[in-house]
């Protein structure tokens, strides 16, 4: 929550800083909204998945075929997920 709020403030300031006229504020706010809604939705989904994995990991991994496939998919996507979460170009 706190990190997302910091990102929101940074992104909003950056988008508003590009304005030349106050009449264009609505354009900058629309751009900000599109970018932030997508990112925050993805971050929220990843956080929920991480929480579910921590709680139900033993149960999930014990399901034949599905458990190992899920574990492999998680391991393969982790570098992308970490880059998405921690690279400052948001």
mmCIF file of N, CA, C and O in Angstrom:
data_model
loop_
_atom_site.group_PDB
_atom_site.id
_atom_site.type_symbol
_atom_site.label_atom_id
_atom_site.label_comp_id
_atom_site.label_asym_id
_atom_site.label_seq_id
_atom_site.Cartn_x
_atom_site.Cartn_y
_atom_site.Cartn_z
ATOM 1 N N UNK A 1 0.806 -1.195 0.000
ATOM 2 C CA UNK A 1 0.000 0.000 0.000
ATOM 3 C C UNK A 1 0.846 1.255 0.000
ATOM 4 O O UNK A 1 0.629 2.163 -0.800
ATOM 5 N N UNK A 2 1.827 1.318 0.895
ATOM 6 C CA UNK A 2 2.669 2.502 0.992
ATOM 7 C C UNK A 2 3.520 2.702 -0.241
ATOM 8 O O UNK A 2 3.677 3.828 -0.732
ATOM 9 N N UNK A 3 4.056 1.627 -0.765
ATOM 10 C CA UNK A 3 4.879 1.727 -1.983
ATOM 11 C C UNK A 3 4.020 2.144 -3.162
ATOM 12 O O UNK A 3 4.447 2.946 -4.006
ATOM 13 N N UNK A 4 2.819 1.610 -3.240
ATOM 14 C CA UNK A 4 1.923 1.984 -4.332
ATOM 15 C C UNK A 4 1.557 3.464 -4.240
ATOM 16 O O UNK A 4 1.485 4.157 -5.259
ATOM 17 N N UNK A 5 1.352 3.972 -3.042
ATOM 18 C CA UNK A 5 1.040 5.391 -2.872
ATOM 19 C C UNK A 5 2.209 6.267 -3.306
ATOM 20 O O UNK A 5 2.012 7.320 -3.938
ATOM 21 N N UNK A 6 3.431 5.832 -2.996
ATOM 22 C CA UNK A 6 4.619 6.570 -3.422
ATOM 23 C C UNK A 6 4.722 6.584 -4.939
ATOM 24 O O UNK A 6 4.993 7.621 -5.553
ATOM 25 N N UNK A 7 4.498 5.422 -5.558
ATOM 26 C CA UNK A 7 4.507 5.354 -7.021
ATOM 27 C C UNK A 7 3.426 6.237 -7.614
ATOM 28 O O UNK A 7 3.653 6.915 -8.629
ATOM 29 N N UNK A 8 2.237 6.232 -7.013
ATOM 30 C CA UNK A 8 1.141 7.077 -7.497
ATOM 31 C C UNK A 8 1.542 8.542 -7.502
ATOM 32 O O UNK A 8 1.335 9.254 -8.488
ATOM 33 N N UNK A 9 2.112 8.993 -6.392
ATOM 34 C CA UNK A 9 2.521 10.398 -6.289
ATOM 35 C C UNK A 9 3.587 10.758 -7.305
ATOM 36 O O UNK A 9 3.523 11.806 -7.953
ATOM 37 N N UNK A 10 4.570 9.873 -7.479
ATOM 38 C CA UNK A 10 5.636 10.121 -8.442
ATOM 39 C C UNK A 10 5.086 10.181 -9.858
ATOM 40 O O UNK A 10 5.400 11.088 -10.626
ATOM 41 N N UNK A 11 4.265 9.197 -10.219
ATOM 42 C CA UNK A 11 3.726 9.136 -11.581
ATOM 43 C C UNK A 11 2.801 10.321 -11.855
ATOM 44 O O UNK A 11 2.842 10.908 -12.936
ATOM 45 N N UNK A 12 1.969 10.695 -10.898
ATOM 46 C CA UNK A 12 1.070 11.831 -11.089
ATOM 47 C C UNK A 12 1.868 13.121 -11.269
ATOM 48 O O UNK A 12 1.579 13.919 -12.172
ATOM 49 N N UNK A 13 2.881 13.316 -10.452
ATOM 50 C CA UNK A 13 3.720 14.514 -10.596
ATOM 51 C C UNK A 13 4.422 14.534 -11.949
ATOM 52 O O UNK A 13 4.502 15.577 -12.606
ATOM 53 N N UNK A 14 4.920 13.386 -12.382
ATOM 54 C CA UNK A 14 5.606 13.316 -13.677
ATOM 55 C C UNK A 14 4.649 13.612 -14.826
ATOM 56 O O UNK A 14 4.999 14.338 -15.768
ATOM 57 N N UNK A 15 3.444 13.072 -14.760
ATOM 58 C CA UNK A 15 2.476 13.318 -15.831
ATOM 59 C C UNK A 15 2.015 14.769 -15.841
ATOM 60 O O UNK A 15 1.850 15.368 -16.911
ATOM 61 N N UNK A 16 1.816 15.358 -14.679
ATOM 62 C CA UNK A 16 1.392 16.762 -14.620
ATOM 63 C C UNK A 16 2.526 17.714 -15.012
ATOM 64 O O UNK A 16 2.269 18.797 -15.531
ATOM 65 N N UNK A 17 3.757 17.306 -14.798
ATOM 66 C CA UNK A 17 4.902 18.160 -15.129
ATOM 67 C C UNK A 17 5.063 18.367 -16.631
ATOM 68 O O UNK A 17 5.722 19.316 -17.058
ATOM 69 N N UNK A 18 4.462 17.498 -17.425
ATOM 70 C CA UNK A 18 4.589 17.619 -18.881
ATOM 71 C C UNK A 18 3.599 18.620 -19.475
ATOM 72 O O UNK A 18 3.682 18.915 -20.661
ATOM 73 N N UNK A 19 2.696 19.121 -18.664
ATOM 74 C CA UNK A 19 1.656 20.027 -19.173
ATOM 75 C C UNK A 19 2.218 21.399 -19.528
ATOM 76 O O UNK A 19 3.101 21.918 -18.853
ATOM 77 N N UNK A 20 1.651 21.969 -20.571
ATOM 78 C CA UNK A 20 1.988 23.336 -20.946
ATOM 79 C C UNK A 20 0.847 24.289 -20.598
ATOM 80 O O UNK A 20 1.066 25.471 -20.412
ATOM 81 N N UNK A 21 -0.378 23.756 -20.526
ATOM 82 C CA UNK A 21 -1.556 24.576 -20.231
ATOM 83 C C UNK A 21 -2.449 23.846 -19.234
ATOM 84 O O UNK A 21 -2.585 22.621 -19.302
ATOM 85 N N UNK A 22 -3.061 24.588 -18.359
ATOM 86 C CA UNK A 22 -3.950 23.980 -17.359
ATOM 87 C C UNK A 22 -5.171 23.338 -18.009
ATOM 88 O O UNK A 22 -5.792 22.465 -17.413
ATOM 89 N N UNK A 23 -5.504 23.739 -19.223
ATOM 90 C CA UNK A 23 -6.642 23.146 -19.923
ATOM 91 C C UNK A 23 -6.396 21.668 -20.243
ATOM 92 O O UNK A 23 -7.338 20.926 -20.523
ATOM 93 N N UNK A 24 -5.142 21.255 -20.212
ATOM 94 C CA UNK A 24 -4.793 19.876 -20.545
ATOM 95 C C UNK A 24 -4.686 18.961 -19.323
ATOM 96 O O UNK A 24 -4.235 17.810 -19.442
ATOM 97 N N UNK A 25 -5.098 19.446 -18.166
ATOM 98 C CA UNK A 25 -5.009 18.636 -16.939
ATOM 99 C C UNK A 25 -5.793 17.341 -17.101
ATOM 100 O O UNK A 25 -5.328 16.269 -16.711
ATOM 101 N N UNK A 26 -6.965 17.397 -17.710
ATOM 102 C CA UNK A 26 -7.782 16.189 -17.856
ATOM 103 C C UNK A 26 -7.079 15.126 -18.707
ATOM 104 O O UNK A 26 -7.223 13.941 -18.466
ATOM 105 N N UNK A 27 -6.297 15.551 -19.685
ATOM 106 C CA UNK A 27 -5.547 14.605 -20.520
ATOM 107 C C UNK A 27 -4.471 13.909 -19.680
ATOM 108 O O UNK A 27 -4.304 12.686 -19.747
ATOM 109 N N UNK A 28 -3.756 14.689 -18.873
ATOM 110 C CA UNK A 28 -2.706 14.113 -18.025
ATOM 111 C C UNK A 28 -3.308 13.176 -16.980
ATOM 112 O O UNK A 28 -2.742 12.112 -16.695
ATOM 113 N N UNK A 29 -4.449 13.534 -16.420
ATOM 114 C CA UNK A 29 -5.092 12.674 -15.423
ATOM 115 C C UNK A 29 -5.586 11.369 -16.045
ATOM 116 O O UNK A 29 -5.494 10.304 -15.428
ATOM 117 N N UNK A 30 -6.092 11.442 -17.267
ATOM 118 C CA UNK A 30 -6.544 10.230 -17.959
ATOM 119 C C UNK A 30 -5.353 9.309 -18.246
ATOM 120 O O UNK A 30 -5.438 8.086 -18.060
ATOM 121 N N UNK A 31 -4.238 9.891 -18.675
ATOM 122 C CA UNK A 31 -3.027 9.107 -18.936
ATOM 123 C C UNK A 31 -2.535 8.447 -17.651
ATOM 124 O O UNK A 31 -2.206 7.260 -17.623
ATOM 125 N N UNK A 32 -2.501 9.221 -16.585
ATOM 126 C CA UNK A 32 -2.088 8.710 -15.275
ATOM 127 C C UNK A 32 -2.990 7.548 -14.843
ATOM 128 O O UNK A 32 -2.508 6.498 -14.414
ATOM 129 N N UNK A 33 -4.273 7.731 -14.981
ATOM 130 C CA UNK A 33 -5.224 6.715 -14.555
ATOM 131 C C UNK A 33 -5.040 5.416 -15.330
ATOM 132 O O UNK A 33 -5.025 4.327 -14.742
ATOM 133 N N UNK A 34 -4.891 5.499 -16.636
ATOM 134 C CA UNK A 34 -4.706 4.292 -17.449
ATOM 135 C C UNK A 34 -3.445 3.533 -17.029
ATOM 136 O O UNK A 34 -3.462 2.316 -16.881
ATOM 137 N N UNK A 35 -2.361 4.256 -16.849
ATOM 138 C CA UNK A 35 -1.092 3.609 -16.482
ATOM 139 C C UNK A 35 -1.164 2.990 -15.085
ATOM 140 O O UNK A 35 -0.700 1.881 -14.860
ATOM 141 N N UNK A 36 -1.720 3.714 -14.145
ATOM 142 C CA UNK A 36 -1.710 3.255 -12.756
ATOM 143 C C UNK A 36 -2.710 2.135 -12.509
ATOM 144 O O UNK A 36 -2.433 1.214 -11.741
ATOM 145 N N UNK A 37 -3.867 2.193 -13.128
ATOM 146 C CA UNK A 37 -4.857 1.133 -12.903
ATOM 147 C C UNK A 37 -4.307 -0.204 -13.386
ATOM 148 O O UNK A 37 -4.429 -1.219 -12.686
ATOM 149 N N UNK A 38 -3.676 -0.217 -14.534
ATOM 150 C CA UNK A 38 -3.101 -1.458 -15.042
ATOM 151 C C UNK A 38 -2.022 -1.978 -14.097
ATOM 152 O O UNK A 38 -2.042 -3.143 -13.690
ATOM 153 N N UNK A 39 -1.083 -1.122 -13.720
ATOM 154 C CA UNK A 39 0.016 -1.578 -12.857
ATOM 155 C C UNK A 39 -0.488 -2.012 -11.482
ATOM 156 O O UNK A 39 -0.090 -3.060 -10.974
ATOM 157 N N UNK A 40 -1.346 -1.224 -10.868
ATOM 158 C CA UNK A 40 -1.806 -1.588 -9.522
ATOM 159 C C UNK A 40 -2.634 -2.868 -9.559
ATOM 160 O O UNK A 40 -2.580 -3.660 -8.613
ATOM 161 N N UNK A 41 -3.371 -3.104 -10.630
ATOM 162 C CA UNK A 41 -4.129 -4.358 -10.748
ATOM 163 C C UNK A 41 -3.182 -5.552 -10.823
ATOM 164 O O UNK A 41 -3.415 -6.585 -10.196
ATOM 165 N N UNK A 42 -2.116 -5.410 -11.601
ATOM 166 C CA UNK A 42 -1.143 -6.496 -11.719
ATOM 167 C C UNK A 42 -0.439 -6.735 -10.386
ATOM 168 O O UNK A 42 -0.292 -7.879 -9.944
ATOM 169 N N UNK A 43 -0.013 -5.667 -9.725
ATOM 170 C CA UNK A 43 0.670 -5.807 -8.430
ATOM 171 C C UNK A 43 -0.264 -6.458 -7.414
ATOM 172 O O UNK A 43 0.148 -7.343 -6.652
ATOM 173 N N UNK A 44 -1.520 -6.060 -7.398
ATOM 174 C CA UNK A 44 -2.479 -6.651 -6.473
ATOM 175 C C UNK A 44 -2.668 -8.138 -6.759
ATOM 176 O O UNK A 44 -2.711 -8.959 -5.842
ATOM 177 N N UNK A 45 -2.752 -8.512 -8.031
ATOM 178 C CA UNK A 45 -2.892 -9.924 -8.394
ATOM 179 C C UNK A 45 -1.678 -10.740 -7.982
ATOM 180 O O UNK A 45 -1.815 -11.855 -7.468
ATOM 181 N N UNK A 46 -0.485 -10.186 -8.212
ATOM 182 C CA UNK A 46 0.742 -10.883 -7.819
ATOM 183 C C UNK A 46 0.806 -11.044 -6.301
ATOM 184 O O UNK A 46 1.187 -12.098 -5.788
ATOM 185 N N UNK A 47 0.415 -10.005 -5.571
ATOM 186 C CA UNK A 47 0.423 -10.085 -4.107
ATOM 187 C C UNK A 47 -0.558 -11.142 -3.619
ATOM 188 O O UNK A 47 -0.248 -11.910 -2.697
ATOM 189 N N UNK A 48 -1.733 -11.213 -4.237
ATOM 190 C CA UNK A 48 -2.717 -12.223 -3.840
ATOM 191 C C UNK A 48 -2.201 -13.628 -4.140
ATOM 192 O O UNK A 48 -2.342 -14.539 -3.329
ATOM 193 N N UNK A 49 -1.583 -13.787 -5.298
ATOM 194 C CA UNK A 49 -1.012 -15.087 -5.657
ATOM 195 C C UNK A 49 0.071 -15.496 -4.661
ATOM 196 O O UNK A 49 0.119 -16.639 -4.215
ATOM 197 N N UNK A 50 0.942 -14.544 -4.308
ATOM 198 C CA UNK A 50 1.989 -14.829 -3.326
ATOM 199 C C UNK A 50 1.411 -15.241 -1.995
ATOM 200 O O UNK A 50 1.896 -16.178 -1.354
ATOM 201 N N UNK A 51 0.370 -14.560 -1.580
ATOM 202 C CA UNK A 51 -0.284 -14.901 -0.313
ATOM 203 C C UNK A 51 -0.898 -16.301 -0.375
ATOM 204 O O UNK A 51 -0.753 -17.098 0.548
ATOM 205 N N UNK A 52 -1.564 -16.590 -1.485
ATOM 206 C CA UNK A 52 -2.170 -17.915 -1.642
ATOM 207 C C UNK A 52 -1.106 -19.009 -1.650
ATOM 208 O O UNK A 52 -1.306 -20.090 -1.095
ATOM 209 N N UNK A 53 0.025 -18.726 -2.302
ATOM 210 C CA UNK A 53 1.106 -19.711 -2.342
ATOM 211 C C UNK A 53 1.639 -20.004 -0.943
ATOM 212 O O UNK A 53 1.923 -21.152 -0.604
ATOM 213 N N UNK A 54 1.797 -18.967 -0.145
ATOM 214 C CA UNK A 54 2.316 -19.157 1.214
ATOM 215 C C UNK A 54 1.356 -19.972 2.067
ATOM 216 O O UNK A 54 1.770 -20.828 2.849
ATOM 217 N N UNK A 55 0.078 -19.719 1.911
ATOM 218 C CA UNK A 55 -0.920 -20.393 2.738
ATOM 219 C C UNK A 55 -1.172 -21.824 2.267
ATOM 220 O O UNK A 55 -1.260 -22.749 3.072
ATOM 221 N N UNK A 56 -1.280 -22.018 0.960
ATOM 222 C CA UNK A 56 -1.700 -23.313 0.414
ATOM 223 C C UNK A 56 -0.601 -24.059 -0.344
ATOM 224 O O UNK A 56 -0.897 -24.948 -1.137
ATOM 225 N N UNK A 57 0.656 -23.704 -0.140
ATOM 226 C CA UNK A 57 1.727 -24.298 -0.935
ATOM 227 C C UNK A 57 1.774 -25.819 -0.800
ATOM 228 O O UNK A 57 1.849 -26.536 -1.800
ATOM 229 N N UNK A 58 1.734 -26.330 0.417
ATOM 230 C CA UNK A 58 1.815 -27.783 0.622
ATOM 231 C C UNK A 58 0.648 -28.502 -0.048
ATOM 232 O O UNK A 58 0.828 -29.565 -0.648
ATOM 233 N N UNK A 59 -0.533 -27.915 0.040
ATOM 234 C CA UNK A 59 -1.699 -28.516 -0.600
ATOM 235 C C UNK A 59 -1.549 -28.475 -2.124
ATOM 236 O O UNK A 59 -1.778 -29.468 -2.806
ATOM 237 N N UNK A 60 -1.134 -27.340 -2.664
ATOM 238 C CA UNK A 60 -1.021 -27.172 -4.110
ATOM 239 C C UNK A 60 0.013 -28.130 -4.699
ATOM 240 O O UNK A 60 -0.226 -28.766 -5.714
ATOM 241 N N UNK A 61 1.161 -28.240 -4.061
ATOM 242 C CA UNK A 61 2.241 -29.054 -4.607
ATOM 243 C C UNK A 61 1.904 -30.545 -4.555
ATOM 244 O O UNK A 61 2.473 -31.351 -5.297
ATOM 245 N N UNK A 62 0.970 -30.930 -3.694
ATOM 246 C CA UNK A 62 0.610 -32.346 -3.565
ATOM 247 C C UNK A 62 -0.385 -32.811 -4.628
ATOM 248 O O UNK A 62 -0.632 -34.009 -4.760
ATOM 249 N N UNK A 63 -0.942 -31.904 -5.425
ATOM 250 C CA UNK A 63 -1.890 -32.281 -6.473
ATOM 251 C C UNK A 63 -1.104 -32.845 -7.660
ATOM 252 O O UNK A 63 -0.257 -32.150 -8.225
ATOM 253 N N UNK A 64 -1.351 -34.086 -8.051
ATOM 254 C CA UNK A 64 -0.600 -34.690 -9.157
ATOM 255 C C UNK A 64 -0.716 -33.856 -10.447
ATOM 256 O O UNK A 64 -1.777 -33.329 -10.755
ATOM 257 N N UNK A 65 0.356 -33.731 -11.151
ATOM 258 C CA UNK A 65 0.501 -32.996 -12.413
ATOM 259 C C UNK A 65 0.320 -31.490 -12.242
ATOM 260 O O UNK A 65 1.152 -30.709 -12.677
ATOM 261 N N UNK A 66 -0.771 -31.075 -11.650
ATOM 262 C CA UNK A 66 -1.034 -29.650 -11.501
ATOM 263 C C UNK A 66 -0.030 -28.981 -10.575
ATOM 264 O O UNK A 66 0.491 -27.912 -10.874
ATOM 265 N N UNK A 67 0.279 -29.610 -9.450
ATOM 266 C CA UNK A 67 1.214 -29.033 -8.488
ATOM 267 C C UNK A 67 2.589 -28.782 -9.074
ATOM 268 O O UNK A 67 3.073 -27.648 -9.048
ATOM 269 N N UNK A 68 3.237 -29.796 -9.636
ATOM 270 C CA UNK A 68 4.551 -29.561 -10.248
ATOM 271 C C UNK A 68 4.512 -28.576 -11.416
ATOM 272 O O UNK A 68 5.427 -27.780 -11.584
ATOM 273 N N UNK A 69 3.450 -28.611 -12.218
ATOM 274 C CA UNK A 69 3.332 -27.671 -13.339
ATOM 275 C C UNK A 69 3.208 -26.241 -12.819
ATOM 276 O O UNK A 69 3.822 -25.311 -13.354
ATOM 277 N N UNK A 70 2.433 -26.074 -11.777
ATOM 278 C CA UNK A 70 2.262 -24.752 -11.188
ATOM 279 C C UNK A 70 3.575 -24.250 -10.603
ATOM 280 O O UNK A 70 3.952 -23.093 -10.786
ATOM 281 N N UNK A 71 4.297 -25.120 -9.922
ATOM 282 C CA UNK A 71 5.583 -24.745 -9.340
ATOM 283 C C UNK A 71 6.571 -24.341 -10.443
ATOM 284 O O UNK A 71 7.255 -23.325 -10.327
ATOM 285 N N UNK A 72 6.621 -25.094 -11.515
ATOM 286 C CA UNK A 72 7.515 -24.772 -12.633
ATOM 287 C C UNK A 72 7.138 -23.439 -13.258
ATOM 288 O O UNK A 72 8.007 -22.603 -13.540
ATOM 289 N N UNK A 73 5.860 -23.208 -13.475
ATOM 290 C CA UNK A 73 5.405 -21.941 -14.057
ATOM 291 C C UNK A 73 5.769 -20.772 -13.156
ATOM 292 O O UNK A 73 6.194 -19.709 -13.633
ATOM 293 N N UNK A 74 5.627 -20.954 -11.866
ATOM 294 C CA UNK A 74 5.979 -19.902 -10.915
ATOM 295 C C UNK A 74 7.477 -19.604 -10.973
ATOM 296 O O UNK A 74 7.890 -18.450 -11.000
ATOM 297 N N UNK A 75 8.285 -20.649 -11.016
ATOM 298 C CA UNK A 75 9.734 -20.453 -11.067
ATOM 299 C C UNK A 75 10.169 -19.785 -12.368
ATOM 300 O O UNK A 75 11.074 -18.950 -12.374
ATOM 301 N N UNK A 76 9.545 -20.131 -13.477
ATOM 302 C CA UNK A 76 9.918 -19.552 -14.767
ATOM 303 C C UNK A 76 9.524 -18.078 -14.883
ATOM 304 O O UNK A 76 10.204 -17.297 -15.537
ATOM 305 N N UNK A 77 8.423 -17.710 -14.268
ATOM 306 C CA UNK A 77 7.949 -16.326 -14.385
ATOM 307 C C UNK A 77 8.503 -15.402 -13.308
ATOM 308 O O UNK A 77 8.383 -14.183 -13.422
ATOM 309 N N UNK A 78 9.122 -15.949 -12.285
ATOM 310 C CA UNK A 78 9.587 -15.121 -11.169
ATOM 311 C C UNK A 78 10.549 -14.009 -11.583
ATOM 312 O O UNK A 78 10.405 -12.877 -11.108
ATOM 313 N N UNK A 79 11.529 -14.238 -12.467
ATOM 314 C CA UNK A 79 12.407 -13.114 -12.854
ATOM 315 C C UNK A 79 11.628 -11.944 -13.468
ATOM 316 O O UNK A 79 11.898 -10.787 -13.168
ATOM 317 N N UNK A 80 10.632 -12.246 -14.297
ATOM 318 C CA UNK A 80 9.826 -11.178 -14.896
ATOM 319 C C UNK A 80 9.019 -10.452 -13.824
ATOM 320 O O UNK A 80 8.928 -9.222 -13.826
ATOM 321 N N UNK A 81 8.424 -11.216 -12.932
ATOM 322 C CA UNK A 81 7.606 -10.614 -11.873
ATOM 323 C C UNK A 81 8.458 -9.700 -11.002
ATOM 324 O O UNK A 81 8.062 -8.566 -10.698
ATOM 325 N N UNK A 82 9.636 -10.164 -10.599
ATOM 326 C CA UNK A 82 10.499 -9.334 -9.752
ATOM 327 C C UNK A 82 10.960 -8.081 -10.494
ATOM 328 O O UNK A 82 11.018 -7.000 -9.910
ATOM 329 N N UNK A 83 11.281 -8.209 -11.767
ATOM 330 C CA UNK A 83 11.677 -7.038 -12.549
ATOM 331 C C UNK A 83 10.523 -6.044 -12.624
ATOM 332 O O UNK A 83 10.705 -4.846 -12.443
ATOM 333 N N UNK A 84 9.324 -6.552 -12.878
ATOM 334 C CA UNK A 84 8.150 -5.682 -12.961
ATOM 335 C C UNK A 84 7.915 -4.941 -11.646
ATOM 336 O O UNK A 84 7.606 -3.758 -11.639
ATOM 337 N N UNK A 85 8.086 -5.644 -10.535
ATOM 338 C CA UNK A 85 7.808 -5.044 -9.233
ATOM 339 C C UNK A 85 8.877 -4.038 -8.801
ATOM 340 O O UNK A 85 8.564 -3.073 -8.126
ATOM 341 N N UNK A 86 10.132 -4.288 -9.175
ATOM 342 C CA UNK A 86 11.204 -3.510 -8.578
ATOM 343 C C UNK A 86 12.013 -2.621 -9.515
ATOM 344 O O UNK A 86 12.915 -1.941 -9.060
ATOM 345 N N UNK A 87 11.716 -2.616 -10.789
ATOM 346 C CA UNK A 87 12.401 -1.712 -11.711
ATOM 347 C C UNK A 87 11.654 -0.392 -11.703
ATOM 348 O O UNK A 87 10.424 -0.377 -11.815
ATOM 349 N N UNK A 88 12.345 0.725 -11.565
ATOM 350 C CA UNK A 88 11.661 2.009 -11.365
ATOM 351 C C UNK A 88 10.879 2.537 -12.558
ATOM 352 O O UNK A 88 10.178 3.529 -12.430
ATOM 353 N N UNK A 89 10.946 1.924 -13.724
ATOM 354 C CA UNK A 89 10.182 2.414 -14.873
ATOM 355 C C UNK A 89 8.759 1.898 -14.809
ATOM 356 O O UNK A 89 8.389 0.933 -15.453
ATOM 357 N N UNK A 90 7.939 2.528 -13.992
ATOM 358 C CA UNK A 90 6.569 2.095 -13.815
ATOM 359 C C UNK A 90 5.640 3.106 -14.426
ATOM 360 O O UNK A 90 4.529 3.199 -14.260
#
